[in-house]
């Protein structure tokens, strides 16, 4: 079982930003889990401030700990 399983509404950040524009947001909200890609979970994520959406593999996401999630 993979450890990178996120649920809708969780706040996440990208572990690797290689090849991304410096303007790419750093924090995102998980919108939904997509079908696995080669056995790896992937997610549609969104940054509400900039309206930036993207698809990322779960292995490149990490949960942002908040006061309410600890």
XYZ file of C-alpha atoms in Angstrom:
70
model
C 0.000 0.000 0.000
C 1.357 3.377 -0.970
C 1.816 6.045 1.685
C 0.934 8.914 -0.653
C -2.849 8.775 -0.377
C -4.596 12.112 -0.044
C -8.252 13.059 0.265
C -10.264 15.899 -1.203
C -9.670 19.208 0.573
C -6.254 18.395 2.031
C -3.512 21.014 1.643
C -0.369 19.738 -0.066
C 2.908 21.075 -1.431
C 5.191 19.835 -4.184
C 8.265 17.897 -3.042
C 10.140 18.533 -6.287
C 9.873 21.708 -8.328
C 12.453 20.742 -10.972
C 11.489 22.181 -14.348
C 8.725 24.409 -12.955
C 8.448 28.151 -13.318
C 9.334 30.117 -10.166
C 5.812 31.558 -10.463
C 4.235 28.127 -9.975
C 2.390 28.179 -6.640
C 3.808 26.230 -3.708
C 0.591 25.249 -1.899
C -2.351 23.403 -3.393
C -5.675 21.860 -2.379
C -6.449 18.298 -3.470
C -9.513 18.346 -5.738
C -9.774 14.644 -6.550
C -7.878 11.424 -7.032
C -7.483 10.388 -10.636
C -7.020 6.861 -11.995
C -3.591 5.438 -11.227
C -0.844 5.955 -13.788
C 1.305 2.834 -13.978
C 0.142 1.772 -10.528
C 0.951 5.179 -9.013
C -1.795 7.415 -7.611
C -2.239 10.814 -9.207
C -4.266 13.826 -8.167
C -5.778 16.983 -9.599
C -4.678 19.849 -7.356
C -5.470 23.566 -7.364
C -4.041 26.781 -5.977
C -7.037 29.045 -5.343
C -5.048 32.297 -5.140
C -3.764 31.990 -8.690
C -6.403 29.645 -10.092
C -3.568 27.299 -11.069
C -4.546 23.633 -11.538
C -2.296 20.710 -12.346
C -2.077 16.928 -12.138
C 0.661 15.445 -9.941
C 1.643 11.976 -8.832
C 1.124 11.299 -5.158
C 4.841 10.590 -4.774
C 5.560 14.280 -5.532
C 3.109 15.611 -2.949
C 3.454 16.070 0.767
C 0.780 16.966 3.273
C 0.973 20.435 4.787
C 0.437 20.066 8.505
C -2.038 22.565 9.919
C -3.189 23.169 13.478
C -6.486 21.425 12.724
C -4.806 18.327 11.188
C -2.406 17.643 14.069
